[in-house]
Every structure is written in C-alpha cells, then in structure tokens.
One Martini backbone bead per residue (centre of mass of N, CA, C, O) as a GRO file, in nm:
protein
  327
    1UNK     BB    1   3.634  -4.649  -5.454
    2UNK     BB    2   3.394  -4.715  -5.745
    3UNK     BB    3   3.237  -4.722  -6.006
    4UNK     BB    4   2.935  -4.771  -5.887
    5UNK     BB    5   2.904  -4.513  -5.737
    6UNK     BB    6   2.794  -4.352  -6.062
    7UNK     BB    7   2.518  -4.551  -6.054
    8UNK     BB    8   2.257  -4.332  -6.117
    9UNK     BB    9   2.388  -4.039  -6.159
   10UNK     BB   10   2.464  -3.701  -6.066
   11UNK     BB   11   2.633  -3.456  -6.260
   12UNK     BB   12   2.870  -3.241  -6.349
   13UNK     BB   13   2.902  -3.028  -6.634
   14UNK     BB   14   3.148  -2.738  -6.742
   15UNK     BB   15   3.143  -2.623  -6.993
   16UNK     BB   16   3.020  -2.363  -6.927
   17UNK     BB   17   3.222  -2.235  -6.757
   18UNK     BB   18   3.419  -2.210  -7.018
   19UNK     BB   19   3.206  -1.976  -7.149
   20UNK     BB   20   2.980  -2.048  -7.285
   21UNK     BB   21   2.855  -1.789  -7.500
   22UNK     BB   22   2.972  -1.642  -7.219
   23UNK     BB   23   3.020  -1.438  -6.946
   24UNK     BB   24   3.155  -1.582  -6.672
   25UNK     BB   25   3.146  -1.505  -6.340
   26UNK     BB   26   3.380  -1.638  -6.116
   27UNK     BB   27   3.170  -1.671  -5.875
   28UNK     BB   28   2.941  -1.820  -6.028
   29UNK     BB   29   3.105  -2.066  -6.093
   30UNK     BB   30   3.177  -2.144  -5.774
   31UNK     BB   31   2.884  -2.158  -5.691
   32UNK     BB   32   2.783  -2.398  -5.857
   33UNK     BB   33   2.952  -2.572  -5.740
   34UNK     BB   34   2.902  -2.575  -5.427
   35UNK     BB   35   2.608  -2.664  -5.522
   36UNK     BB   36   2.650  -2.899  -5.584
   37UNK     BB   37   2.783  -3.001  -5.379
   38UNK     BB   38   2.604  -2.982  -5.128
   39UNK     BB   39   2.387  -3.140  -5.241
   40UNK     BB   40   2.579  -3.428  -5.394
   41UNK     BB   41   2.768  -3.392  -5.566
   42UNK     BB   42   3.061  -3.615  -5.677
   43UNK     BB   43   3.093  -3.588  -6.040
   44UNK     BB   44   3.325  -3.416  -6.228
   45UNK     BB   45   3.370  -3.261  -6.538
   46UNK     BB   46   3.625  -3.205  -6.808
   47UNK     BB   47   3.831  -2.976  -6.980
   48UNK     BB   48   4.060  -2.784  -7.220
   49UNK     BB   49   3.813  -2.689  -7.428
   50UNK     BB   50   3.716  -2.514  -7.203
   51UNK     BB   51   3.836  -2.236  -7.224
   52UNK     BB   52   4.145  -2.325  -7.224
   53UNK     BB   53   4.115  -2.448  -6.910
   54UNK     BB   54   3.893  -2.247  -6.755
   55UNK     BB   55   3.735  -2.482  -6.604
   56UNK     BB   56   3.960  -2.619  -6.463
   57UNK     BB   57   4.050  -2.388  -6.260
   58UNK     BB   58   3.783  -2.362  -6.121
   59UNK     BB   59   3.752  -2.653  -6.021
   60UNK     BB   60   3.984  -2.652  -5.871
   61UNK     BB   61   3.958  -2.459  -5.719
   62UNK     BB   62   3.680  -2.531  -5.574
   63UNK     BB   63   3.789  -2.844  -5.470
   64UNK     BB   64   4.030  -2.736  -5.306
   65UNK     BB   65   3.904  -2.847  -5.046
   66UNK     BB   66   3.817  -3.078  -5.056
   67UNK     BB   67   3.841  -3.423  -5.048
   68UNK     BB   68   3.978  -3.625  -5.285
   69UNK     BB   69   3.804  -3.904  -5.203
   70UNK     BB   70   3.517  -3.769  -5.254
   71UNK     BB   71   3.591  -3.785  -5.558
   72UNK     BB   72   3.495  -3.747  -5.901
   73UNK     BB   73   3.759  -3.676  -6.195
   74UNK     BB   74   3.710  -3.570  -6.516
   75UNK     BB   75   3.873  -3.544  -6.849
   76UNK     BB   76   4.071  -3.475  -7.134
   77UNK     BB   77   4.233  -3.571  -7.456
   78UNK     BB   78   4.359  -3.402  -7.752
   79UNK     BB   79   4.431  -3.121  -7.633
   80UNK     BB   80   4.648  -2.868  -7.622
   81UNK     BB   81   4.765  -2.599  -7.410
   82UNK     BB   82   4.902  -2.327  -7.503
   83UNK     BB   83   5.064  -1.989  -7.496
   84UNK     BB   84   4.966  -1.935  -7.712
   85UNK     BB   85   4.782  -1.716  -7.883
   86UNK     BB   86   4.417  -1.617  -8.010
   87UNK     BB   87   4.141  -1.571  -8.171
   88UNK     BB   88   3.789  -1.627  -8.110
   89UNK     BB   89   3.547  -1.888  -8.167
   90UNK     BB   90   3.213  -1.969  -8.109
   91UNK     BB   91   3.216  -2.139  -7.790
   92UNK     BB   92   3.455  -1.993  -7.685
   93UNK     BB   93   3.502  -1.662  -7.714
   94UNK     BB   94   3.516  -1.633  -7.379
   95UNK     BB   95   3.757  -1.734  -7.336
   96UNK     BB   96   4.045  -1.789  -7.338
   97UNK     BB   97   4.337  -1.791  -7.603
   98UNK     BB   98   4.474  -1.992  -7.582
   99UNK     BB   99   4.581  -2.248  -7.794
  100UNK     BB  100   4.483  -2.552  -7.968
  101UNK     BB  101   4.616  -2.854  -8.006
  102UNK     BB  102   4.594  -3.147  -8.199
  103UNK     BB  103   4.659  -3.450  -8.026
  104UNK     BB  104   4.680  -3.819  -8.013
  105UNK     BB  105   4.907  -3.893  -7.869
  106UNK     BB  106   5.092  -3.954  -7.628
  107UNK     BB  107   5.273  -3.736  -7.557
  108UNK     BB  108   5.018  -3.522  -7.560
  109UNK     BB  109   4.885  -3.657  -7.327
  110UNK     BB  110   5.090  -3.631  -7.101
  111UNK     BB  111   5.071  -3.346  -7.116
  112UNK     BB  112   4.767  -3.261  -7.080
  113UNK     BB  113   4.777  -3.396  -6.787
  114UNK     BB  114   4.982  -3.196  -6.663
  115UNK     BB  115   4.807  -2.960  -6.714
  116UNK     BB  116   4.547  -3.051  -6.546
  117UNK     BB  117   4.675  -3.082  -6.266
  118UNK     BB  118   4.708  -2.829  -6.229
  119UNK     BB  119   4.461  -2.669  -6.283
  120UNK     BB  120   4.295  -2.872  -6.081
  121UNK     BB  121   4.458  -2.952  -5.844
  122UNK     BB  122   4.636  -3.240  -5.846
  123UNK     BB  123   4.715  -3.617  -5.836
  124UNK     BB  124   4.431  -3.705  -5.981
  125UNK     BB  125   4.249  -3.913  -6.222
  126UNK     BB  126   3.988  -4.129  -6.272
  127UNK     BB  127   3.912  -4.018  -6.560
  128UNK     BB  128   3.952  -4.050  -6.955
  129UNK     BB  129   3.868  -3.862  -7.244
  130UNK     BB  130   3.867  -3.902  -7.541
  131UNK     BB  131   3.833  -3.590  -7.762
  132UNK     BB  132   3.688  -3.532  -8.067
  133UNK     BB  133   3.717  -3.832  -8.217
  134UNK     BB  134   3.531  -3.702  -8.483
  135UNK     BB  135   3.309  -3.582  -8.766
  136UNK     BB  136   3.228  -3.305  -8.598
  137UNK     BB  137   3.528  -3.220  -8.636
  138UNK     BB  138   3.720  -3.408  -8.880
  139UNK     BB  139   3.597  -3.512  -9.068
  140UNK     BB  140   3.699  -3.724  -9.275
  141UNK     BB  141   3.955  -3.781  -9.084
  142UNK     BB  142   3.844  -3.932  -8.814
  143UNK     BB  143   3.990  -4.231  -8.906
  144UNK     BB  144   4.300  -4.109  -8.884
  145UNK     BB  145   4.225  -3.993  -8.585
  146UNK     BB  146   4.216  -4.271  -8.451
  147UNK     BB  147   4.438  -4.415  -8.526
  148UNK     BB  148   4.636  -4.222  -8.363
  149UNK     BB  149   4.492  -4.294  -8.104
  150UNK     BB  150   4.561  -4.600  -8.089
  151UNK     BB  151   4.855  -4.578  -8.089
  152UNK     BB  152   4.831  -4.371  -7.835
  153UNK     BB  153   4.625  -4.297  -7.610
  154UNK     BB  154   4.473  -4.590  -7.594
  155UNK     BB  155   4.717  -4.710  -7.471
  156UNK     BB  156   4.836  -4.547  -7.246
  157UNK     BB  157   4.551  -4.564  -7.125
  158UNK     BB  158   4.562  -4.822  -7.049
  159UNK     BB  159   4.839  -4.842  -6.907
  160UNK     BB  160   4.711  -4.663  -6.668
  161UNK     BB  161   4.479  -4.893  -6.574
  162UNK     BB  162   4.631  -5.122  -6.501
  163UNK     BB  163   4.851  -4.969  -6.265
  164UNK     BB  164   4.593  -4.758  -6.144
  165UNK     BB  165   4.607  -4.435  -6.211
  166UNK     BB  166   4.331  -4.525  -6.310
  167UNK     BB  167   4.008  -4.637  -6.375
  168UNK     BB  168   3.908  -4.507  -6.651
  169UNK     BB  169   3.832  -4.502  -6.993
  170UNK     BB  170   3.744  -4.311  -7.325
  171UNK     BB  171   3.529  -4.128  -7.473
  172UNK     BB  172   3.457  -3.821  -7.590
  173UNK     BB  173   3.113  -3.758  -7.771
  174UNK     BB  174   2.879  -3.654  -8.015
  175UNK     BB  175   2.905  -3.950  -8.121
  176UNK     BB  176   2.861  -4.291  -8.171
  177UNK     BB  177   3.088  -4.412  -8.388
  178UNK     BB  178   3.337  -4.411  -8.206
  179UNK     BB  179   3.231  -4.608  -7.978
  180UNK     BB  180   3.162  -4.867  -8.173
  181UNK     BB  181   3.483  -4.875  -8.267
  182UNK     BB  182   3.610  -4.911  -7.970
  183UNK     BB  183   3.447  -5.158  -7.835
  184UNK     BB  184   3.564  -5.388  -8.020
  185UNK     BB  185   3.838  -5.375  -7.937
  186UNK     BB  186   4.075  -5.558  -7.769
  187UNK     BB  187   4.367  -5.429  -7.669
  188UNK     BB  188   4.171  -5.105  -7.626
  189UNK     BB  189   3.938  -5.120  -7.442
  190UNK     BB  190   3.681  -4.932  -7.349
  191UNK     BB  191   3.460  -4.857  -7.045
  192UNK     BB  192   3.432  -4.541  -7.066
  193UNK     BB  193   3.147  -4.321  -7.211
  194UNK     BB  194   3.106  -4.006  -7.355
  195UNK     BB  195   2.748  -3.907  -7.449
  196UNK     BB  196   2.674  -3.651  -7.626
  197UNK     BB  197   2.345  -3.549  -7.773
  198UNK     BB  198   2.256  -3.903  -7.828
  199UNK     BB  199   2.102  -3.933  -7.523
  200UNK     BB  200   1.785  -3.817  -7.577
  201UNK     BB  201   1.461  -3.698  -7.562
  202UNK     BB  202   1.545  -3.607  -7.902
  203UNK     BB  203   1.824  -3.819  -7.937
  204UNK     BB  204   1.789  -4.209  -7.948
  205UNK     BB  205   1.768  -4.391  -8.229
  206UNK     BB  206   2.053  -4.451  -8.275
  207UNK     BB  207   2.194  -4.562  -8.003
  208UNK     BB  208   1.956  -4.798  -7.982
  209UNK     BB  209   2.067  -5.003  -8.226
  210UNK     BB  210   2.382  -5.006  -8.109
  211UNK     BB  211   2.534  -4.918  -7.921
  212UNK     BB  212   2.405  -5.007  -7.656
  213UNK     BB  213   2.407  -5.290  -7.659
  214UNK     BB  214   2.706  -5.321  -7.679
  215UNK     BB  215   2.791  -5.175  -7.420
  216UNK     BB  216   2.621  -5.435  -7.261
  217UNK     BB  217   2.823  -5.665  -7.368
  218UNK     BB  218   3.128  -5.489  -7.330
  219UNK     BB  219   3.105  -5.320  -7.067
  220UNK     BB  220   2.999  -5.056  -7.134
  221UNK     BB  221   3.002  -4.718  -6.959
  222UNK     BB  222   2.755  -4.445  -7.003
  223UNK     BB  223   2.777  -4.133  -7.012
  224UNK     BB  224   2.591  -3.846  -7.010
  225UNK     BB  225   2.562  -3.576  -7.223
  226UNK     BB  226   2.361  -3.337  -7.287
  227UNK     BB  227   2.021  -3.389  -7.192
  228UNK     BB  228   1.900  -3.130  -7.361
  229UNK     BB  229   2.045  -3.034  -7.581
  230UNK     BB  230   2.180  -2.767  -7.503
  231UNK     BB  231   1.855  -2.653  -7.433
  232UNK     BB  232   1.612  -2.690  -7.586
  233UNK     BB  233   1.413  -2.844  -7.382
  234UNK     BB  234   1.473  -2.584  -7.201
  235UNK     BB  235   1.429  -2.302  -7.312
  236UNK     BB  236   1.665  -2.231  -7.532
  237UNK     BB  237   1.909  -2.201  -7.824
  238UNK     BB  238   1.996  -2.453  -7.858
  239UNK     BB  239   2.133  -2.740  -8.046
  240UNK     BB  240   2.390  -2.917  -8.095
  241UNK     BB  241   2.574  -2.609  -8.045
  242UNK     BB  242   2.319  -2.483  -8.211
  243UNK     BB  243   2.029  -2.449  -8.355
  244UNK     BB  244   1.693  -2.462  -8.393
  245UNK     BB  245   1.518  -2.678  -8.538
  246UNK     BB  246   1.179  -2.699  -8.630
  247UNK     BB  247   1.161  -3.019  -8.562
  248UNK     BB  248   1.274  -2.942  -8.224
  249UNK     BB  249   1.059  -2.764  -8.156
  250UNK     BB  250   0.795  -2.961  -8.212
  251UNK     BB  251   0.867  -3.204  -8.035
  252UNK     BB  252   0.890  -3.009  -7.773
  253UNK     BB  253   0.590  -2.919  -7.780
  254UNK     BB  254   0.493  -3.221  -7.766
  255UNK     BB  255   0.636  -3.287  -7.463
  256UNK     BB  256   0.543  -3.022  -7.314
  257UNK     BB  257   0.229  -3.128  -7.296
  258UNK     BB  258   0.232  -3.372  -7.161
  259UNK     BB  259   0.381  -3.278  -6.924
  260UNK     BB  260   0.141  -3.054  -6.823
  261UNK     BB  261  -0.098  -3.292  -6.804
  262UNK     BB  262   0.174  -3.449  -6.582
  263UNK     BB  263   0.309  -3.230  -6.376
  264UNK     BB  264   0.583  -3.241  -6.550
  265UNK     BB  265   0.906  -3.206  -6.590
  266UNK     BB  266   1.138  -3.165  -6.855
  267UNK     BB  267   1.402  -3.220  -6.668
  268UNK     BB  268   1.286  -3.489  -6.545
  269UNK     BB  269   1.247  -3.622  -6.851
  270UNK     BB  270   1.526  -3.619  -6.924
  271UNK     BB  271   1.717  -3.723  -6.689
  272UNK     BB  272   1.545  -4.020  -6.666
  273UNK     BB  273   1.552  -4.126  -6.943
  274UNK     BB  274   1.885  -4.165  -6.932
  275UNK     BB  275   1.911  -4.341  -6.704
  276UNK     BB  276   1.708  -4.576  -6.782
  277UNK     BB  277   1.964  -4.707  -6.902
  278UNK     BB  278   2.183  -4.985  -6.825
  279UNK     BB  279   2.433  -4.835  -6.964
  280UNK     BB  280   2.391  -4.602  -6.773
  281UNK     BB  281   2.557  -4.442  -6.526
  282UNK     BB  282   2.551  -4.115  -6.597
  283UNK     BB  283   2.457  -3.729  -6.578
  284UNK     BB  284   2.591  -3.439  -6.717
  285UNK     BB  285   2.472  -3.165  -6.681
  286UNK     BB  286   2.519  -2.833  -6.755
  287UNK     BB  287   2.616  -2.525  -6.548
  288UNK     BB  288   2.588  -2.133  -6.440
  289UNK     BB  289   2.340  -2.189  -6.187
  290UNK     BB  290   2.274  -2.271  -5.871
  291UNK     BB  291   1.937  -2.296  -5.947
  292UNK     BB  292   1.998  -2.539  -6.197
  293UNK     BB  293   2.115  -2.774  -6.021
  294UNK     BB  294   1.896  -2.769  -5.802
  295UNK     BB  295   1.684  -2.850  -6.027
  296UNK     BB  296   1.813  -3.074  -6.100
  297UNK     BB  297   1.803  -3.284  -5.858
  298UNK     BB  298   1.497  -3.237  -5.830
  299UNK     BB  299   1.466  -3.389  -6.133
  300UNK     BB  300   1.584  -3.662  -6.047
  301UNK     BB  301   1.345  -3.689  -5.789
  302UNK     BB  302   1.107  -3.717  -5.942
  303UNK     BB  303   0.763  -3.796  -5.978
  304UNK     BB  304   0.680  -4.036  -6.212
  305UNK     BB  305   0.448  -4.098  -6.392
  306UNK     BB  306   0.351  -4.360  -6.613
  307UNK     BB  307   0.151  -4.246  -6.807
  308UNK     BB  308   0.366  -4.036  -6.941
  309UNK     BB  309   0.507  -4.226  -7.078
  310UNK     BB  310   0.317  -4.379  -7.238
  311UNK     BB  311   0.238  -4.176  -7.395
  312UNK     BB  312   0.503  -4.091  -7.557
  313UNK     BB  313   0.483  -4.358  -7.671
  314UNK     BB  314   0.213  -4.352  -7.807
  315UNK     BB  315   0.351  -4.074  -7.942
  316UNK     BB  316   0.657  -4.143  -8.058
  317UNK     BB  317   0.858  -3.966  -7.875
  318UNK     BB  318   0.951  -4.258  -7.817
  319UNK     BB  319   1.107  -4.535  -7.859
  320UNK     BB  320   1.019  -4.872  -7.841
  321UNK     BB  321   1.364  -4.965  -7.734
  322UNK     BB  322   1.307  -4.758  -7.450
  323UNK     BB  323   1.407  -4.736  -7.178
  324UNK     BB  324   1.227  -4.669  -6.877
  325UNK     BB  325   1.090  -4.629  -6.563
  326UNK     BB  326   0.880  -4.841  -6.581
  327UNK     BB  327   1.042  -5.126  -6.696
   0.00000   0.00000   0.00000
C-alpha cells in the first residue's frame, strides 16, 4: 500500500463512536464500521479522545477480524487516557470516565501510541495526528503548547516516519492556524493534516486563502474531518460541535433550495465539495449509523450536474476561488 491509495477516498471518522452527544449500544458501533467495510471504506480514523479511548476499542473488536494489510488506520497523540477515573461533560459525557492528561512530549507520545495499539489490537499505525494542539482547545496557550509539541511529538514523529515505522503524520485540528505553522518548519514538517469543520460547503473561505495553496506547494495532503458541519448541513442539532448560529441556519437553507430544485442530496453536494480541492486526500464523516454510511458512500458517487455547482458560485453560498467537481 502507499499513500496515493487514499487519494479522493472516503473514510469512517470515529468520534461518534466514542458515545459523541449520546450513549451509543456496542452492537450498534460494531455494525456502523462493518458496514463501513462492506461497502469498501478502507481508512479508518480514530482517537484516545473519543470516549477516553472507547471508539479506538470498538474499532479494534470490530476490524481484528480483517486482515491488516488491507486498510489504513490513523489515530492522534496529545492526550493520554489515565487509570484514574471522574466525572464527564461535554460532547463526550457518555464515554468511558477515565481521566485524560493533555500532555504533547515525545514521552506521553510513545505512551499513548502503545496505549492505541493495545485498544486498537494491532502491531501498527498508518498515520499519526497530532490532536487538538489549536486555540479552540488551548487558548492563547495554543503557541506555548506546539511549541512543546515540535520538540517533543513533531520530532518523534518525523523520526518514526523516516524509520518506517509510520506511513505519514501531522496534526488533527479544527482550526487552520496550526497546520499553516507546522508546514513552514524545516525539520519536522508534516505531511498529512486532518482538517476538520474548516474545509465544508459551510465553512471553507479561510482555508482556501493561506491554508490550502500552501498545502499544495509543500506537498501536504489534508484529510477532511466533520464534512457536514458536524450535522448543521443535514439536518443536525450542531454546527463546529456547538449550537446552530441563525447565520448558517439560513446559508444551510439556502442550499437546501438549490439541492432541491436540482435533485441532488446535501450529502452529495458536501462530500463532493471537499474531495474536490487538490489538495485534499480523502473525507472522513463520522456516524453511528449503519444506513448513514450507506447514504455516506452512495451520495460521494452521486451524479451532479454542473448547473447545480454553477448556481452555488453564483448565488455566492460557495467561493469563487473554490474548485469545484465540474473545474
């Protein structure tokens, strides 16, 4: 396998898995991914941040049964899940309880690589993000904490990647900032950036100012993450895992109309959106769902006119220095 395999792909995105918003029954998540397989997803994303490593669980049961040459499996580093236990809230208030520590050293890397390995079963990690080292985690600390992060993770990880040990590494983030500044560095520059909620038919005119060009002459390729929006785009309760601001309520219906008026699925029209910048790899929604992968898979190979996108750019609901599946 190389890297070019995952190259206009869709993927599973797990963080639902890991109880996201809701207590999801194990059968449930187990039959979510072999449908995923099924169908022919092959790259599978997960986190130690997902219910406190309870998505990386679920996805190991469920793929220990294939054959591990046959797919790709990315999680992150940056946070490690403790023995100790306490109380949760947030979007993960129904995962596990155990305690997790944010700490972005080369040490707590390699701890919480052998920590994924384990829930995971496997003997081995494709890719590698560095997880939520960004200000909507860290506020203004956010500088302090990559700073830790190049001397201790990015360097790592550059040093498991020359060795073999990974294919590709680079950040797992819901903001651009962090992936602008790491694909500058000399010594530990990434190659593969999951970019979630920032590159989507709702939310992509700041990535394509700096972000993407950059991407693409520095040869890094971005996963997107979180096509829908977090669910606002299809008829969700979230938007960048918070509420619905009134402003892409009405964005979202006006290109709910135009869908409409040109027979194609919102899914269709958001998956298709981001495969088709050059620059992105592949596109990981996230579901609990066996029949929304389904619909996942049938609307990234949805036939869409281009009249449809033209409308788009010329009522303005997308950027006019966005490709398109029809440029």
């Amino acid at each position: 396998m190389n890297l070019s395999l995952i190259k206009g792909k869709l993927g599973l995105g797990t963080a639902p898995l890991g109880n996201m918003f809701r207590e999801v029954p194990e059968e449930e998540a187990i039959e979510t991914i072999d449908t995923a397989w099924n169908q022919g997803i092959r790259y599978f994303d997960t986190a130690p941040f997902y219910g406190a490593g309870l998505a990386e669980m679920r996805l190991g049961e469920a793929l220990s049964k294939y054959n591990r040459d046959d797919y790709f499996l990315s999680t992150k580093v940056g946070r490690v899940v403790e023995d100790e236990t306490e109380e949760k809230e947030g979007m993960f208030e129904y995962g596990r309880k155990n305690k997790l520590t944010n700490d972005y050293s080369e040490d707590a890397m390699l701890r919480s690589i052998e920590q994924s390995l384990e829930r995971l079963k496997t003997d081995r990690l494709d890719f590698l993000y560095v997880h939520d080292v960004s200000p909507d985690f860290h506020g203004d600390e956010w500088v302090s904490q990559i700073s830790i992060a190049r001397k201790g993770a990015f360097r790592a990880l550059t040093r498991l990647r020359e060795e073999g040990v990974i294919k590709s590494w680079g950040l797992g983030v819901n903001r651009t900032e962090p992936i602008e500044l790491a694909i500058e560095l000399e010594e530990t520059r990434p190659d593969l950036c999951l970019l979630a909620t920032r590159y989507t038919l709702l939310n992509h005119d700041h990535a394509l100012l700096k972000l993407m060009p950059r991407a693409l002459e520095q040869n890094v390729q971005i996963v997107v993450g979180a096509p829908y929006s977090s669910g606002a785009l299809v008829g969700g309760n979230h938007y960048d895992y918070g509420d619905v601001p009134d402003d892409i309520v009405s964005k979202t219906n006006a290109i709910k109309q135009i869908t409409e008026k040109h027979q194609v699925s919102m899914k269709g029209a958001a998956l298709q959106f981001s495969m088709a910048h050059p620059a992105v790899a592949a596109v990981i929604p996230g579901s609990t769902r066996a029949e929304h992968v389904k619909e996942d898979i049938a609307a990234s190979k949805e036939e869409i006119p281009a009249d449809f996108w033209l409308e788009l750019r010329e009522q303005n609901l997308v950027s006019p220095h966005a490709p398109l599946p029809i440029d």
